[in-house]
CSV table of C-alpha atoms in Angstrom, one decimal:
chain,number,residue,atom,x,y,z
A,1,MET,CA,-11.1,83.1,86.3
A,2,ASP,CA,-13.7,84.2,88.9
A,3,ASP,CA,-16.1,81.3,89.6
A,4,PHE,CA,-18.0,83.0,92.3
A,5,GLY,CA,-20.9,84.4,90.2
A,6,ALA,CA,-23.6,81.9,91.5
A,7,ASP,CA,-22.4,81.9,95.1
A,8,PRO,CA,-23.8,84.1,97.9
A,9,ASP,CA,-22.0,87.5,98.0
A,10,ASP,CA,-21.9,87.3,101.8
A,11,LEU,CA,-19.4,85.1,103.5
A,12,ALA,CA,-21.6,84.9,106.6
A,13,LYS,CA,-23.8,82.5,104.5
A,14,TRP,CA,-20.8,80.3,103.7
A,15,GLY,CA,-19.2,77.4,105.6
A,16,LEU,CA,-16.7,79.0,108.0
A,17,HIS,CA,-13.9,76.8,109.5
A,18,CYS,CA,-11.1,77.5,111.9
A,19,PHE,CA,-8.2,75.3,112.8
A,20,CYS,CA,-7.0,77.1,115.9
A,21,LEU,CA,-6.8,75.1,119.1
A,22,GLY,CA,-6.1,77.4,122.0
A,23,ALA,CA,-7.9,80.4,120.5
A,24,ARG,CA,-9.4,82.9,122.9
A,25,SER,CA,-11.9,83.9,120.3
A,26,THR,CA,-12.4,82.6,116.8
A,27,PRO,CA,-13.2,84.8,113.7
A,28,HIS,CA,-16.7,83.3,113.0
A,29,HIS,CA,-18.7,85.9,114.9
A,30,VAL,CA,-16.7,88.8,113.4
A,31,VAL,CA,-17.5,87.6,109.8
A,32,ARG,CA,-21.2,87.5,110.8
A,33,MET,CA,-21.3,91.0,112.3
A,34,ASP,CA,-22.9,93.8,110.4
A,35,ASP,CA,-22.1,93.5,106.7
A,36,ASN,CA,-18.6,92.1,107.3
A,37,GLY,CA,-19.4,89.0,105.3
A,38,ARG,CA,-20.2,91.1,102.2
A,39,LEU,CA,-17.1,93.2,102.7
A,40,LEU,CA,-14.9,90.2,102.9
A,41,PHE,CA,-16.5,88.6,99.9
A,42,HIS,CA,-15.9,91.6,97.7
A,43,ALA,CA,-12.4,92.0,99.1
A,44,ARG,CA,-11.2,88.5,98.2
A,45,LEU,CA,-9.6,90.0,95.0
A,46,GLY,CA,-9.1,93.4,96.6
A,47,VAL,CA,-11.6,96.3,96.7
A,48,SER,CA,-11.4,100.0,97.5
A,49,ARG,CA,-13.7,101.9,99.8
A,50,THR,CA,-15.1,103.8,96.8
A,51,GLU,CA,-16.0,100.5,95.1
A,52,LEU,CA,-17.7,99.3,98.2
A,53,ARG,CA,-19.8,102.5,98.4
A,54,GLU,CA,-20.8,101.9,94.7
A,55,LEU,CA,-22.0,98.4,95.9
A,56,GLY,CA,-24.2,100.0,98.4
A,57,PHE,CA,-22.4,99.9,101.7
A,58,ASP,CA,-19.7,102.0,103.4
A,59,PRO,CA,-17.8,100.2,106.2
A,60,LEU,CA,-16.9,102.1,109.3
A,61,ASP,CA,-13.3,102.6,110.3
A,62,SER,CA,-14.1,100.5,113.5
A,63,GLN,CA,-15.3,97.6,111.3
A,64,ILE,CA,-12.1,97.6,109.4
A,65,ALA,CA,-10.1,97.9,112.6
A,66,LEU,CA,-11.9,94.8,114.0
A,67,LEU,CA,-11.3,92.8,110.8
A,68,ARG,CA,-7.7,93.7,110.9
A,69,ALA,CA,-7.4,92.8,114.6
A,70,TYR,CA,-8.7,89.3,113.7
A,71,ARG,CA,-6.3,89.0,110.7
A,72,LEU,CA,-9.2,88.7,108.3
A,73,ILE,CA,-8.3,91.7,106.1
A,74,SER,CA,-5.3,93.7,105.1
A,75,VAL,CA,-4.9,97.2,103.8
A,76,GLU,CA,-2.8,97.5,100.7
A,77,GLY,CA,-2.6,101.1,99.6
A,78,ASP,CA,-6.3,102.2,99.1
A,79,ARG,CA,-7.5,98.6,98.8
A,80,LEU,CA,-8.9,96.1,101.3
A,81,VAL,CA,-7.9,92.5,100.7
A,82,THR,CA,-9.3,89.4,102.4
A,83,THR,CA,-6.5,87.4,103.9
A,84,PHE,CA,-7.9,83.9,104.2
A,85,PRO,CA,-8.9,81.3,101.5
A,86,VAL,CA,-12.4,81.7,100.0
A,87,LEU,CA,-13.4,78.6,98.0
A,88,GLY,CA,-16.4,79.0,95.8
A,89,SER,CA,-18.7,76.2,94.6
A,90,GLU,CA,-16.6,75.2,91.6
A,91,GLN,CA,-13.3,75.1,93.6
A,92,THR,CA,-15.0,73.3,96.5
A,93,ALA,CA,-16.6,70.7,94.1
A,94,GLY,CA,-13.2,70.0,92.6
A,95,LEU,CA,-11.5,69.7,95.9
A,96,ARG,CA,-14.2,67.4,97.3
A,97,THR,CA,-14.0,65.2,94.2
A,98,ARG,CA,-10.3,64.7,94.8
A,99,THR,CA,-10.7,64.1,98.6
A,100,ALA,CA,-13.6,61.6,98.1
A,101,ARG,CA,-11.4,59.6,95.7
A,102,LEU,CA,-8.5,59.7,98.1
A,103,ALA,CA,-10.8,58.5,101.0
A,104,ASP,CA,-12.0,55.6,98.8
A,105,ALA,CA,-8.4,54.6,98.3
A,106,ILE,CA,-7.4,54.9,102.0
A,107,VAL,CA,-10.3,53.0,103.6
A,108,PRO,CA,-9.2,49.4,102.6
A,109,GLY,CA,-5.8,50.0,104.2
A,110,ILE,CA,-7.3,51.1,107.6
A,111,ALA,CA,-10.4,49.0,107.7
A,112,ASN,CA,-8.9,46.2,109.9
A,113,ASP,CA,-7.5,48.8,112.4
A,114,VAL,CA,-10.8,50.6,112.5
A,115,SER,CA,-12.6,47.3,113.4
A,116,ALA,CA,-9.9,46.6,116.0
A,117,LEU,CA,-10.4,50.0,117.6
A,118,THR,CA,-14.2,49.4,117.8
A,119,ASP,CA,-13.5,46.0,119.4
A,120,VAL,CA,-11.5,47.6,122.2
A,121,LEU,CA,-14.3,50.0,123.0
A,122,VAL,CA,-16.9,47.2,122.9
A,123,GLY,CA,-14.8,45.3,125.4
A,124,GLN,CA,-14.9,48.3,127.7
A,125,GLY,CA,-18.7,48.5,127.4
A,126,LEU,CA,-18.4,51.8,125.4
A,127,ALA,CA,-19.4,50.7,121.9
A,128,HIS,CA,-21.5,53.8,121.5
A,129,CYS,CA,-18.3,55.9,121.8
A,130,ALA,CA,-16.5,54.2,118.9
A,131,TYR,CA,-17.5,56.7,116.2
A,132,GLY,CA,-16.5,59.7,118.4
A,133,VAL,CA,-13.2,58.2,119.4
A,134,LEU,CA,-12.4,57.2,115.8
A,135,PHE,CA,-13.0,60.8,114.6
A,136,GLY,CA,-12.0,62.9,117.6
A,137,TYR,CA,-9.0,61.0,118.9
A,138,VAL,CA,-7.6,59.5,115.7
A,139,ILE,CA,-8.7,61.1,112.4
A,140,ASP,CA,-9.2,64.7,113.8
A,141,GLY,CA,-6.5,64.2,116.4
A,142,LEU,CA,-3.5,61.9,115.9
A,143,VAL,CA,-3.4,62.7,112.2
A,144,TRP,CA,-2.8,66.4,113.0
A,145,ASP,CA,-0.3,65.4,115.6
A,146,ARG,CA,1.7,63.6,113.0
A,147,LEU,CA,1.5,66.4,110.5
A,148,ARG,CA,2.6,68.9,113.2
A,149,VAL,CA,5.7,66.7,114.1
A,150,GLU,CA,6.6,66.8,110.4
A,151,GLY,CA,6.4,70.6,110.4
A,152,LEU,CA,3.6,70.9,107.9
A,153,LEU,CA,1.0,72.8,109.8
A,154,PRO,CA,0.7,76.6,110.6
A,155,SER,CA,1.5,77.7,114.1
A,156,MET,CA,-1.4,78.0,116.5
A,157,GLU,CA,0.5,79.8,119.2
A,158,LEU,CA,-1.0,83.1,120.4
A,159,SER,CA,1.2,86.2,120.5
A,160,ILE,CA,1.1,89.9,121.0
A,161,GLU,CA,0.5,90.2,117.2
A,162,ARG,CA,-2.1,87.4,117.2
A,163,PRO,CA,-3.9,87.7,120.6
A,164,TYR,CA,-7.2,86.2,119.6
A,165,TRP,CA,-6.5,83.2,117.4
A,166,ASN,CA,-3.7,81.7,115.2
A,167,GLY,CA,-3.7,78.9,112.8
A,168,ALA,CA,-6.0,78.6,109.7
A,169,PHE,CA,-9.4,80.1,108.8
A,170,TRP,CA,-11.2,79.6,105.6
A,171,ALA,CA,-14.6,79.9,103.9
A,172,VAL,CA,-16.2,77.3,101.6
A,173,HIS,CA,-19.5,77.1,99.6
A,174,PRO,CA,-21.6,75.1,99.8
A,175,SER,CA,-21.2,74.1,103.5
A,176,ARG,CA,-20.3,70.5,104.3
A,177,GLU,CA,-23.4,68.9,105.6
A,178,GLY,CA,-22.9,67.2,109.0
A,179,ALA,CA,-19.4,68.5,109.4
A,180,MET,CA,-17.8,67.8,112.8
A,181,GLY,CA,-14.9,69.3,114.7
A,182,THR,CA,-13.3,68.9,118.1
A,183,ASN,CA,-13.0,71.3,121.1
A,184,GLU,CA,-10.8,70.5,124.1
A,185,VAL,CA,-10.7,71.4,127.8
A,186,GLU,CA,-7.4,70.5,129.5
A,187,GLU,CA,-6.6,70.5,133.2
A,188,ALA,CA,-3.6,69.0,135.0
A,189,GLY,CA,-2.6,66.8,132.0
A,190,VAL,CA,-6.2,65.5,131.5
A,191,ARG,CA,-7.9,66.5,128.3
A,192,LEU,CA,-11.6,66.3,127.7
A,193,THR,CA,-12.3,66.2,124.0
A,194,MET,CA,-15.8,67.0,122.7
A,195,VAL,CA,-16.7,66.1,119.1
A,196,TRP,CA,-19.1,68.9,118.1
A,197,THR,CA,-21.6,69.3,115.3
A,198,GLU,CA,-23.7,72.3,114.4
A,199,PRO,CA,-26.8,71.1,116.3
A,200,THR,CA,-24.8,70.2,119.5
A,201,VAL,CA,-22.0,72.7,119.8
A,202,ARG,CA,-23.9,75.0,122.1
A,203,ALA,CA,-24.8,72.2,124.6
A,204,LEU,CA,-21.2,71.0,124.6
A,205,ASN,CA,-19.9,74.5,125.1
A,206,ARG,CA,-22.1,74.9,128.2
A,207,LEU,CA,-20.6,71.7,129.6
A,208,ALA,CA,-17.0,73.0,128.8
A,209,GLU,CA,-17.8,76.2,130.7
A,210,ALA,CA,-19.2,74.5,133.8
A,211,GLU,CA,-17.3,75.5,136.9
A,212,SER,CA,-17.2,72.0,138.3
A,213,LEU,CA,-15.7,70.4,135.1
A,214,ARG,CA,-12.1,71.4,135.8
A,215,GLN,CA,-12.4,70.1,139.4
A,216,SER,CA,-13.5,66.7,137.9
A,217,LEU,CA,-10.5,66.7,135.5
A,218,ARG,CA,-8.1,67.4,138.4
A,219,SER,CA,-9.6,64.4,140.2
A,220,VAL,CA,-8.9,62.2,137.1
A,221,SER,CA,-5.3,63.5,137.1
A,222,ARG,CA,-4.9,62.0,140.6
A,223,GLY,CA,-6.2,58.6,139.4
A,224,ASP,CA,-9.8,59.0,140.6
A,225,LEU,CA,-13.1,59.0,138.8
A,226,PRO,CA,-15.3,61.6,140.5
A,227,ARG,CA,-18.9,60.5,141.2
A,228,GLU,CA,-20.1,64.1,141.6
A,229,SER,CA,-22.1,65.5,138.7
A,230,VAL,CA,-20.8,68.3,136.5
A,231,VAL,CA,-23.7,70.8,136.4
A,232,THR,CA,-24.0,73.3,133.6
A,233,GLU,CA,-25.2,76.9,133.9
A,234,ASP,CA,-28.7,75.9,132.8
A,235,GLY,CA,-29.0,73.1,135.4
A,236,GLN,CA,-28.2,70.1,133.3
A,237,ALA,CA,-26.1,67.4,134.9
A,238,TRP,CA,-23.5,65.1,133.5
A,239,THR,CA,-21.7,62.3,135.3
A,240,LEU,CA,-18.3,60.7,134.5
A,241,VAL,CA,-19.2,57.4,136.1
A,242,ASP,CA,-22.2,55.1,136.1
A,243,GLY,CA,-23.9,53.5,139.1
A,244,SER,CA,-21.3,50.7,139.3
A,245,GLY,CA,-18.4,53.2,139.2
A,246,ARG,CA,-17.4,52.6,135.6
A,247,PRO,CA,-16.5,55.4,133.3
A,248,THR,CA,-19.3,56.7,131.1
A,249,ILE,CA,-16.8,57.8,128.4
A,250,PRO,CA,-13.5,56.3,127.3
A,251,VAL,CA,-10.3,57.2,129.2
A,252,ILE,CA,-7.4,56.9,126.8
A,253,GLY,CA,-3.8,56.9,127.9
A,254,ARG,CA,-1.6,58.9,125.5
A,255,ARG,CA,1.0,56.2,125.4
A,256,ASP,CA,1.9,53.1,123.3
A,257,ALA,CA,0.7,50.7,125.9
A,258,ASP,CA,-2.9,51.9,125.5
A,259,PRO,CA,-4.6,49.9,122.8
A,260,VAL,CA,-6.7,52.8,121.5
A,261,HIS,CA,-3.7,55.0,121.2
A,262,GLU,CA,-1.6,52.2,119.6
A,263,ILE,CA,-4.2,51.3,117.0
A,264,GLY,CA,-5.0,55.0,116.4
A,265,LEU,CA,-1.3,55.7,115.6
A,266,ARG,CA,-1.4,53.0,113.0
A,267,ILE,CA,-4.5,54.5,111.4
A,268,ALA,CA,-3.0,58.0,111.5
A,269,GLU,CA,0.3,57.0,110.0
A,270,LYS,CA,-1.5,55.3,107.0
A,271,ILE,CA,-3.6,58.3,106.4
A,272,VAL,CA,-0.7,60.8,106.5
A,273,SER,CA,1.4,58.6,104.3
A,274,VAL,CA,-0.9,59.0,101.3
A,275,LEU,CA,-1.6,62.8,101.6
A,276,PRO,CA,-0.4,64.9,98.7
A,277,GLY,CA,3.2,65.9,99.3
A,278,ASP,CA,3.0,69.3,97.7
A,279,LEU,CA,0.6,70.8,100.3
A,280,ARG,CA,1.7,72.9,103.3
A,281,GLU,CA,0.2,74.8,106.1
A,282,VAL,CA,-3.2,76.4,105.3
A,283,GLY,CA,-3.7,74.5,102.0
A,284,LEU,CA,-2.9,71.2,103.8
A,285,VAL,CA,-5.3,72.1,106.6
A,286,VAL,CA,-8.2,72.8,104.2
A,287,ALA,CA,-7.7,69.7,102.1
A,288,THR,CA,-7.2,67.4,105.1
A,289,HIS,CA,-10.4,68.6,106.7
A,290,GLU,CA,-12.4,67.7,103.6
A,291,LEU,CA,-10.6,64.4,103.5
A,292,ILE,CA,-11.3,63.4,107.1
A,293,TRP,CA,-15.0,64.2,106.7
A,294,ASP,CA,-15.0,62.0,103.5
A,295,LEU,CA,-13.2,59.2,105.4
A,296,MET,CA,-15.9,59.1,108.0
A,297,ALA,CA,-18.6,59.0,105.3
A,298,VAL,CA,-16.9,56.2,103.4
A,299,LEU,CA,-16.2,54.2,106.6
A,300,GLU,CA,-19.9,54.5,107.6
A,301,ALA,CA,-21.1,53.6,104.2
A,302,ALA,CA,-19.0,50.5,104.2
A,303,GLY,CA,-20.4,49.5,107.7
A,304,PHE,CA,-17.2,50.0,109.7
A,305,THR,CA,-18.7,52.6,112.0
A,306,ARG,CA,-22.0,54.3,112.6
A,307,ARG,CA,-22.8,57.9,113.5
A,308,PRO,CA,-24.9,58.0,116.7
A,309,ARG,CA,-28.1,59.9,116.5
A,310,VAL,CA,-27.1,62.2,119.4
A,311,PHE,CA,-24.6,63.9,117.1
A,312,ASP,CA,-27.6,65.5,115.3
A,313,ASP,CA,-29.9,66.0,118.3
A,314,SER,CA,-29.8,69.5,119.8
A,315,LYS,CA,-32.1,68.6,122.6
A,316,ALA,CA,-30.4,65.4,123.9
A,317,ALA,CA,-29.8,65.1,127.7
A,318,PRO,CA,-26.1,65.6,128.8
A,319,ASP,CA,-25.6,62.0,129.7
A,320,SER,CA,-26.5,61.0,126.1
A,321,ARG,CA,-23.6,63.2,124.9
A,322,GLY,CA,-21.1,60.6,126.1
A,323,ALA,CA,-20.9,59.4,122.6
A,324,GLN,CA,-19.4,62.7,121.6
A,325,MET,CA,-16.7,62.8,124.4
A,326,PHE,CA,-13.6,61.1,125.7
A,327,LEU,CA,-10.8,61.7,128.1
A,328,SER,CA,-7.1,61.3,127.4
A,329,VAL,CA,-4.4,61.4,130.0
A,330,GLU,CA,-0.7,61.4,130.2
A,331,GLY,CA,1.2,58.6,131.9
A,332,THR,CA,-0.5,55.4,133.2
A,333,GLY,CA,-3.9,57.1,133.7
A,334,ILE,CA,-6.7,55.2,135.3
A,335,ASP,CA,-7.0,51.5,135.6
A,336,MET,CA,-10.0,50.6,133.5
């Protein structure tokens, strides 16, 4: 049964999500070009060029070629078919009801570990980073690592056939208010993870693209914390150390001896252990994203964590964005 009647007939107005670390270019901008969003909406069950013309638009061959290049549409005979999940409001409501219930069931089992994780960061003088580390390193990080080891996730490796992105892409309506994700910059075994939100993603992207950032990460790989500022293209400066030489963001060792990593693994294992066993690849990715956003909401409502205001402030200074970032390193890392 088609439950899309009350939903926008343009996917550019829907929530668009991509699970595709390592992508050179994600599909979001392609969906939002021209009338691609309308084409993809009408093609979710298959549509012919004649039917599209009757709906009032006639896509160019170049449009269809671009959509095919980004693996957003396929051509089956004389019909165009959208190739990614499109979840309308009724489907999304049903999914979110189930993931909210699952989050309520999970939180009591991870609450003590969440508090222990916060205590570690408080001890490092980085209490303001607890929310970002919990989400970015553990719930939107180690959980996926565990699922990947178990072979449950789609490949994100780029190839000749998939040169722009690989992984999972999907559309939902309504959009998830306050949704977060993670982007990474890695250099010489040092990974800077940035927890982005819609109001802050542009500012974080400018930092990720700063020429001096990778030099700073190489310094960290050698065991040094650089005092030099990372300066973005628009002249904003961010420093990795404060006036006393202490890190302004967490530096996490990706090893069992690091308390953040050790506690995070326990949390991730408990979450993965209760995920539905019948989901695989794209379906699992979609459901787990809804779950991790629900988990953060339940944990905050219960008082175990608190979302910093900077997550929703598009005009915050770069140094305030430390709450949205952390470093993780291989080996022994830096002596905190």
